[in-house]
Short mmCIF file of C-alpha atoms in Angstrom, two decimals:
data_model
loop_
_atom_site.label_atom_id
_atom_site.label_comp_id
_atom_site.label_asym_id
_atom_site.label_seq_id
_atom_site.Cartn_x
_atom_site.Cartn_y
_atom_site.Cartn_z
CA MET A 139 34.11 2.13 16.13
CA ARG A 140 30.76 2.48 17.58
CA LEU A 141 28.84 5.76 16.81
CA SER A 142 27.95 7.64 20.09
CA PRO A 143 24.46 8.16 21.25
CA LEU A 144 25.42 12.05 21.27
CA LEU A 145 26.44 12.22 17.62
CA SER A 146 23.63 9.89 16.45
CA ALA A 147 20.98 12.30 18.14
CA TYR A 148 23.10 15.27 16.71
CA ILE A 149 23.01 13.80 13.16
CA ALA A 150 19.29 12.95 13.56
CA ARG A 151 18.57 16.55 14.48
CA HIS A 152 20.05 17.93 11.69
CA PHE A 153 17.89 15.60 9.40
CA ILE A 154 14.54 16.44 11.12
CA VAL A 155 15.21 20.37 10.80
CA SER A 156 16.15 19.78 6.92
CA PHE A 157 13.35 17.47 6.35
CA ALA A 158 10.59 19.63 8.32
CA ALA A 159 11.91 22.94 5.99
CA VAL A 160 11.77 20.99 3.00
CA LEU A 161 8.26 19.25 3.73
CA ALA A 162 7.05 22.52 4.78
CA VAL A 163 7.98 24.40 1.41
CA ILE A 164 6.65 21.49 -0.93
CA LEU A 165 3.17 21.38 1.02
CA GLY A 166 2.96 25.02 0.93
CA MET A 167 3.45 25.14 -2.97
CA ILE A 168 0.95 22.12 -3.07
CA LEU A 169 -1.59 23.96 -1.37
CA LEU A 170 -1.13 26.96 -3.31
CA PHE A 171 -1.54 25.22 -6.69
CA ASP A 172 -4.49 23.16 -5.31
CA VAL A 173 -6.31 26.57 -4.43
CA ILE A 174 -5.71 27.89 -7.81
CA GLU A 175 -7.06 24.80 -9.56
CA LEU A 176 -10.28 24.74 -7.23
CA ILE A 177 -10.88 28.55 -7.99
CA ARG A 178 -10.76 27.65 -11.45
CA ARG A 179 -13.30 24.58 -11.22
CA ALA A 180 -15.31 26.82 -9.08
CA ALA A 181 -15.41 29.96 -11.28
CA GLY A 182 -19.00 29.01 -12.70
CA ARG A 183 -20.42 28.31 -8.96
CA PRO A 184 -20.73 31.55 -7.45
CA ASP A 185 -22.11 30.03 -4.24
CA LEU A 186 -18.71 28.61 -3.51
CA GLY A 187 -16.93 31.11 -1.22
CA MET A 188 -12.97 31.36 -0.53
CA GLY A 189 -13.85 30.00 2.66
CA THR A 190 -15.10 26.49 1.16
CA ILE A 191 -12.19 26.40 -1.53
CA MET A 192 -9.68 26.84 1.29
CA LEU A 193 -11.26 24.26 3.40
CA MET A 194 -11.14 21.58 0.50
CA ALA A 195 -7.56 22.36 -0.44
CA VAL A 196 -6.76 21.85 3.42
CA LEU A 197 -8.83 18.50 3.43
CA LYS A 198 -6.78 17.30 0.40
CA LEU A 199 -3.43 18.27 1.66
CA PRO A 200 -2.99 15.36 4.17
CA GLN A 201 -3.45 12.59 1.67
CA MET A 202 -0.95 14.50 -0.75
CA LEU A 203 1.73 14.01 2.22
CA HIS A 204 1.99 10.47 1.40
CA THR A 205 2.87 11.15 -2.36
CA ILE A 206 5.57 13.57 -1.76
CA LEU A 207 7.39 12.15 1.50
CA PRO A 208 9.69 10.02 -0.60
CA PHE A 209 11.18 13.37 -2.22
CA ALA A 210 10.96 15.25 0.95
CA ILE A 211 12.97 12.65 2.57
CA MET A 212 15.48 12.51 -0.12
CA ILE A 213 16.12 16.32 -0.38
CA GLY A 214 16.17 16.72 3.41
CA SER A 215 18.69 13.85 3.76
CA MET A 216 20.91 15.44 1.05
CA ILE A 217 20.69 18.89 2.57
CA CYS A 218 21.71 17.32 5.94
CA PHE A 219 24.47 15.35 4.80
CA TRP A 220 25.74 18.26 2.85
CA ARG A 221 25.73 20.55 5.60
CA LEU A 222 27.57 18.00 7.78
CA THR A 223 29.87 17.36 4.87
CA ARG A 224 30.60 21.30 4.07
CA SER A 225 31.29 21.99 7.78
CA HIS A 226 33.68 18.83 7.88
CA GLU A 227 31.84 17.18 10.75
CA LEU A 228 31.25 14.09 8.80
CA VAL A 229 34.93 14.24 7.55
CA VAL A 230 36.14 14.16 11.02
CA ALA A 231 33.75 11.47 12.25
CA ARG A 232 34.92 9.21 9.20
CA SER A 233 38.91 9.74 10.12
CA ALA A 234 37.78 8.81 13.53
CA GLY A 235 36.85 5.27 12.40
CA VAL A 236 32.86 5.91 11.77
CA SER A 237 31.79 4.29 8.83
CA VAL A 238 29.22 5.67 6.18
CA TRP A 239 26.80 3.12 7.46
CA GLN A 240 27.08 4.28 11.10
CA PHE A 241 26.18 7.91 10.53
CA ILE A 242 23.56 7.09 8.14
CA ALA A 243 22.18 4.78 10.73
CA PRO A 244 20.30 7.57 12.89
CA VAL A 245 18.52 8.99 9.75
CA LEU A 246 17.32 5.67 8.48
CA GLY A 247 15.94 5.27 12.20
CA VAL A 248 14.07 8.50 12.20
CA VAL A 249 12.48 7.83 8.43
CA VAL A 250 11.68 4.24 9.49
CA LEU A 251 10.01 5.51 12.88
CA PHE A 252 8.44 8.21 10.70
CA GLY A 253 7.11 5.74 8.14
CA ALA A 254 5.36 3.71 10.67
CA ILE A 255 3.71 6.50 12.53
CA GLU A 256 2.65 7.94 8.99
CA ILE A 257 0.83 4.52 7.93
CA THR A 258 -0.64 3.78 11.46
CA ILE A 259 -1.51 6.87 13.10
CA PHE A 260 -1.13 9.85 10.52
CA ASN A 261 -3.14 7.79 7.68
CA PRO A 262 -6.62 7.51 9.38
CA LEU A 263 -6.58 11.07 9.92
CA ALA A 264 -5.67 11.95 6.23
CA ALA A 265 -8.21 9.23 4.97
CA ALA A 266 -11.13 10.63 6.78
CA MET A 267 -10.37 14.16 5.59
CA PHE A 268 -9.76 12.91 2.00
CA ASP A 269 -13.07 10.79 2.41
CA ARG A 270 -14.64 14.50 3.24
CA TYR A 271 -12.86 16.30 0.40
CA ASP A 272 -14.18 13.64 -1.91
CA ARG A 273 -17.56 14.03 -0.96
CA MET A 274 -17.45 18.05 -1.14
CA GLN A 275 -16.06 17.62 -4.73
CA ASP A 276 -18.67 15.32 -5.82
CA GLU A 277 -21.47 17.69 -4.45
CA MET A 278 -20.22 20.82 -5.08
CA LEU A 279 -17.91 20.59 -8.36
CA ARG A 280 -19.21 17.63 -10.18
CA GLY A 281 -22.97 17.95 -9.19
CA ASN A 282 -23.07 14.46 -8.37
CA LYS A 283 -25.91 13.84 -5.75
CA SER A 284 -25.54 9.92 -5.53
CA ALA A 285 -23.88 8.37 -2.67
CA PHE A 286 -22.44 4.78 -2.61
CA ASP A 287 -21.07 2.73 0.38
CA LEU A 288 -20.10 -1.04 0.41
CA SER A 289 -18.79 -2.30 3.50
CA GLU A 290 -19.08 -5.05 5.87
CA VAL A 291 -22.89 -3.91 6.67
CA GLY A 292 -23.74 -4.49 2.78
CA LEU A 293 -24.56 -2.03 -0.20
CA TRP A 294 -26.15 1.38 0.67
CA LEU A 295 -27.20 3.27 -2.29
CA ARG A 296 -28.97 6.85 -2.24
CA GLU A 297 -29.60 8.91 -5.65
CA PRO A 298 -32.08 11.05 -7.11
CA HIS A 299 -35.41 9.27 -8.35
CA ASP A 300 -38.38 10.08 -10.60
CA GLU A 301 -40.46 10.44 -7.62
CA GLY A 302 -37.62 11.91 -5.27
CA GLU A 303 -35.04 9.82 -3.90
CA LEU A 304 -34.25 6.34 -3.80
CA VAL A 305 -32.24 4.65 -0.98
CA VAL A 306 -31.14 1.02 -1.35
CA HIS A 307 -30.03 -1.48 1.27
CA SER A 308 -28.84 -5.08 0.71
CA LEU A 309 -26.91 -7.18 3.30
CA ASP A 310 -25.75 -9.58 0.56
CA VAL A 311 -24.32 -8.17 -2.67
CA ARG A 312 -22.59 -10.21 -5.44
CA GLN A 313 -21.39 -9.69 -8.77
CA GLU A 314 -21.89 -12.31 -11.69
CA GLY A 315 -20.54 -11.58 -14.92
CA LEU A 316 -22.12 -8.06 -15.79
CA THR A 317 -24.92 -8.47 -13.34
CA LEU A 318 -25.39 -7.12 -9.64
CA LEU A 319 -27.24 -9.73 -7.79
CA MET A 320 -28.76 -8.55 -4.05
CA ARG A 321 -30.50 -10.70 -1.57
CA ASP A 322 -32.83 -9.19 1.17
CA ALA A 323 -32.76 -5.76 -0.66
CA GLN A 324 -34.72 -2.83 0.80
CA PHE A 325 -36.09 0.18 -1.15
CA PHE A 326 -36.97 3.40 0.34
CA LEU A 327 -38.71 5.99 -1.84
CA TYR A 328 -39.13 9.22 -0.99
CA ASP A 329 -41.46 11.81 -2.66
CA ARG A 330 -39.39 14.89 -1.29
CA PRO A 331 -36.63 15.44 1.10
CA ASP A 332 -36.96 13.57 4.16
CA HIS A 333 -40.76 12.47 3.44
CA PHE A 334 -40.99 8.94 3.31
CA SER A 335 -43.29 7.62 0.77
CA ARG A 336 -42.96 3.79 0.59
CA ARG A 337 -40.82 0.66 1.08
CA ILE A 338 -40.23 -2.41 -0.93
CA SER A 339 -38.76 -5.43 0.64
CA ALA A 340 -37.51 -8.09 -1.97
CA GLU A 341 -36.35 -11.38 -1.53
CA SER A 342 -33.80 -10.61 -4.20
CA ALA A 343 -33.25 -8.11 -6.94
CA ASN A 344 -30.64 -7.55 -10.11
CA LEU A 345 -29.38 -4.62 -11.25
CA VAL A 346 -29.67 -4.88 -15.16
CA ASP A 347 -30.08 -2.35 -17.92
CA GLY A 348 -30.41 0.91 -15.83
CA ALA A 349 -33.21 -0.78 -13.45
CA PHE A 350 -33.51 -3.21 -10.45
CA GLU A 351 -35.47 -6.13 -11.42
CA VAL A 352 -37.15 -6.96 -8.01
CA ARG A 353 -38.73 -10.56 -7.39
CA ASN A 354 -41.03 -11.70 -4.40
CA ALA A 355 -41.30 -7.98 -2.94
CA TRP A 356 -43.52 -6.76 -0.39
CA VAL A 357 -44.57 -3.09 -1.43
CA MET A 358 -45.63 -0.88 1.99
CA GLU A 359 -47.08 2.47 2.07
CA GLY A 360 -48.42 4.47 4.83
CA GLY A 361 -52.01 3.95 5.56
CA ARG A 362 -52.42 0.88 3.19
CA PRO A 363 -52.13 -2.80 3.66
CA SER A 364 -48.89 -4.31 2.18
CA VAL A 365 -49.19 -5.89 -1.31
CA PHE A 366 -46.90 -8.60 -2.40
CA VAL A 367 -45.61 -8.53 -6.00
CA GLU A 368 -43.76 -11.19 -7.76
CA THR A 369 -41.71 -9.21 -10.25
CA MET A 370 -41.33 -5.26 -10.55
CA ARG A 371 -38.87 -2.78 -12.16
CA ILE A 372 -37.41 0.06 -10.24
CA PRO A 373 -35.68 2.43 -12.63
CA THR A 374 -32.21 3.73 -11.57
CA GLN A 375 -29.25 5.63 -12.83
CA LEU A 376 -26.78 3.26 -11.25
CA THR A 377 -24.79 0.73 -13.47
CA LEU A 378 -22.11 -1.79 -12.75
CA GLU A 379 -19.31 0.70 -14.00
CA ARG A 380 -20.65 3.34 -11.82
CA ILE A 381 -20.29 1.26 -8.72
CA HIS A 382 -16.63 0.28 -9.91
CA ASP A 383 -15.96 3.87 -10.19
CA ASN A 384 -17.80 5.41 -7.26
CA PHE A 385 -17.07 2.94 -4.53
CA ALA A 386 -14.66 3.96 -1.99
CA SER A 387 -11.37 4.99 -3.32
CA PRO A 388 -8.36 3.40 -1.63
CA GLU A 389 -7.15 6.90 -0.42
CA THR A 390 -10.59 7.28 1.80
CA LEU A 391 -9.92 4.16 3.66
CA SER A 392 -7.48 4.19 6.41
CA PHE A 393 -4.48 1.83 6.82
CA TRP A 394 -6.65 -0.51 9.41
CA GLU A 395 -10.06 -0.59 7.32
CA LEU A 396 -8.36 -1.48 4.33
CA PRO A 397 -7.88 -5.52 5.13
CA GLY A 398 -11.57 -5.75 6.06
CA PHE A 399 -12.77 -3.83 2.88
CA ILE A 400 -10.64 -5.76 0.32
CA HIS A 401 -11.93 -9.18 2.19
CA PHE A 402 -15.43 -8.04 1.70
CA PHE A 403 -15.20 -6.66 -1.71
CA GLU A 404 -13.49 -10.01 -3.00
CA ARG A 405 -16.13 -12.02 -1.28
CA ALA A 406 -18.59 -9.80 -2.99
CA GLY A 407 -17.29 -10.74 -6.20
CA PHE A 408 -15.82 -7.53 -7.22
CA THR A 409 -12.15 -6.91 -7.78
CA ALA A 410 -9.99 -5.28 -5.29
CA ASN A 411 -6.78 -4.71 -7.21
CA LYS A 412 -6.56 -0.97 -6.52
CA HIS A 413 -7.31 -1.27 -2.89
CA ARG A 414 -4.83 -4.59 -2.60
CA LEU A 415 -2.03 -2.38 -4.37
CA TYR A 416 -2.69 0.58 -2.22
CA PHE A 417 -2.12 -1.38 0.98
CA ASN A 418 0.62 -2.77 -0.07
CA SER A 419 2.35 0.59 -1.30
CA LEU A 420 1.50 1.64 2.46
CA LEU A 421 3.38 -1.36 3.83
CA ALA A 422 6.29 -0.65 1.65
CA SER A 423 6.62 3.07 2.90
CA PRO A 424 8.99 2.67 5.53
CA PRO A 425 11.53 0.59 3.36
CA LEU A 426 11.10 2.95 0.22
CA TYR A 427 11.90 6.06 2.69
CA GLY A 428 15.10 4.20 4.09
CA GLY A 429 15.93 3.55 0.29
CA MET A 430 15.49 7.18 -0.41
CA VAL A 431 17.93 8.27 2.21
CA LEU A 432 20.72 5.83 1.04
CA MET A 433 20.52 7.39 -2.52
CA ALA A 434 20.58 10.57 -0.95
CA ALA A 435 23.84 9.87 0.87
CA LEU A 436 25.25 8.35 -2.40
CA PHE A 437 24.83 11.94 -3.87
CA SER A 438 25.82 14.08 -1.22
CA LEU A 439 28.79 12.40 1.19
CA ASN A 440 31.51 13.04 -1.10
CA PRO A 441 33.62 16.04 0.64
CA ASN A 442 34.80 17.19 -2.77
CA LEU A 443 32.07 19.43 -4.18
CA ARG A 444 34.30 21.72 -6.21
CA SER A 445 34.62 22.33 -10.08
CA GLY A 446 30.86 21.88 -10.51
CA GLY A 447 30.66 18.64 -8.57
CA LEU A 448 27.95 20.12 -6.28
CA THR A 449 25.94 20.96 -9.75
CA ALA A 450 26.38 17.55 -10.90
CA ARG A 451 25.26 15.73 -7.61
CA VAL A 452 22.06 17.93 -7.47
CA GLY A 453 21.11 16.88 -10.71
CA GLY A 454 21.87 13.05 -10.29
CA GLY A 455 20.04 13.38 -7.14
CA VAL A 456 16.87 14.94 -8.58
CA ALA A 457 16.98 12.49 -11.63
CA THR A 458 17.09 9.57 -9.57
CA GLY A 459 14.37 10.80 -7.20
CA PHE A 460 11.86 11.19 -10.41
CA ALA A 461 13.47 7.98 -11.96
CA VAL A 462 12.35 6.10 -9.03
CA TYR A 463 8.88 8.08 -9.16
CA PHE A 464 8.22 7.12 -12.65
CA PHE A 465 9.33 3.61 -12.09
CA SER A 466 6.63 3.51 -9.22
CA ARG A 467 3.99 4.66 -11.77
CA VAL A 468 4.90 2.13 -14.26
CA VAL A 469 4.81 -0.90 -12.08
CA TYR A 470 1.95 0.56 -10.10
CA ALA A 471 0.13 0.61 -13.48
CA LEU A 472 1.00 -3.17 -14.16
CA GLY A 473 -0.07 -4.15 -11.02
CA LEU A 474 -3.43 -2.63 -11.34
CA SER A 475 -3.94 -4.44 -14.80
CA ALA A 476 -2.79 -7.70 -12.92
CA THR A 477 0.22 -7.87 -15.22
CA LEU A 478 2.39 -7.98 -11.96
CA PRO A 479 1.10 -9.20 -8.73
CA GLN A 480 0.05 -6.37 -6.30
CA PHE A 481 2.63 -7.42 -3.73
CA LEU A 482 5.54 -7.30 -6.22
CA ALA A 483 4.42 -4.14 -7.83
CA ALA A 484 4.01 -2.34 -4.54
CA TRP A 485 7.36 -3.18 -3.21
CA SER A 486 9.50 -2.89 -6.27
CA PRO A 487 10.13 0.74 -5.94
CA ALA A 488 11.33 0.22 -2.25
CA ILE A 489 13.66 -2.59 -3.40
CA PHE A 490 14.97 -0.82 -6.41
CA ALA A 491 15.69 2.49 -4.23
CA GLY A 492 17.37 0.21 -1.57
CA LEU A 493 19.46 -1.83 -3.94
CA VAL A 494 20.73 1.39 -5.95
CA GLY A 495 21.69 3.18 -2.63
CA MET A 496 23.50 0.03 -1.26
CA ALA A 497 25.40 -0.58 -4.12
CA GLY A 498 26.51 2.94 -4.60
CA LEU A 499 27.45 3.25 -0.87
CA PHE A 500 29.51 -0.05 -1.02
CA HIS A 501 31.10 1.32 -3.87
CA LEU A 502 31.83 4.85 -2.13
CA GLU A 503 32.91 3.17 0.95
CA ASP A 504 34.87 -0.05 0.06
CA GLY A 505 35.37 0.50 -3.39
#
């Protein structure tokens, strides 16, 4: 029997309402805990008002959505199926010849569509907001005034310097071993904020032992003739470890920016395991959401929920959801360490959830 469009829309509407309610509750709890944590961290900073703390918590919230979506989808699906089962609507539908796969199909369609919208449209907004949150956290809570940017236009660095402030730009950046190599490097020194002091234009520069070793450079200062210097050292707080730690985290880059960033990062000689893994995890999000719906159906479609059966199924569903989460953390860690390929590590949770859900539903429907 073919499921009618009216019944499909009815089931989809029930799921959307349940999912929205669950998502609102979880996001509200996350916002509350984030505000409390930020208040604790800002205890020694009287200049940070409650408005700034609330702004930081709100800026971080959209990025947290991607983390909690699988749980919200699973719980929303369970609530939706329980309500339809307890009201005997799904029982009547199944007695009329509608299979479990047919009335799950509308929910699967909604979550896959939602997943596609989330990574292509919502993700760029969440990335921009999280990037601003990250910068505010560095400046206001960590006291880190350095700023790093590595993109297709090269390396940009700003950091406090002995004479004031140092801004570095290089179009060609490569890593060889433990040395950072730069070609066509430009160094702009400021003796006080917004007051230019001098510029050093170098043919090449290496970052070693807390200093830039500059070669074949022209030193230009206002009101003085340019001076050519074969070699010189410019002290810096920058290290190769800080480059790896401070360059744009995957969460601050949108779905559309990640491929170009990964290509440039690897071409420059850096490792992009974290960014590649995050990009593949975004691609695997819609299938993962579908797998969570299948597992939710496995624990909520049995009409006989008496004699403690409801409690057991709720516990089983929650335990399975956490099992998927911990499994994903383990394989992601293996992917970051290059023990597993990033593609396999990112897609394993979606494959695991889908196979478990389908196996259980095949047993429930045909066993």
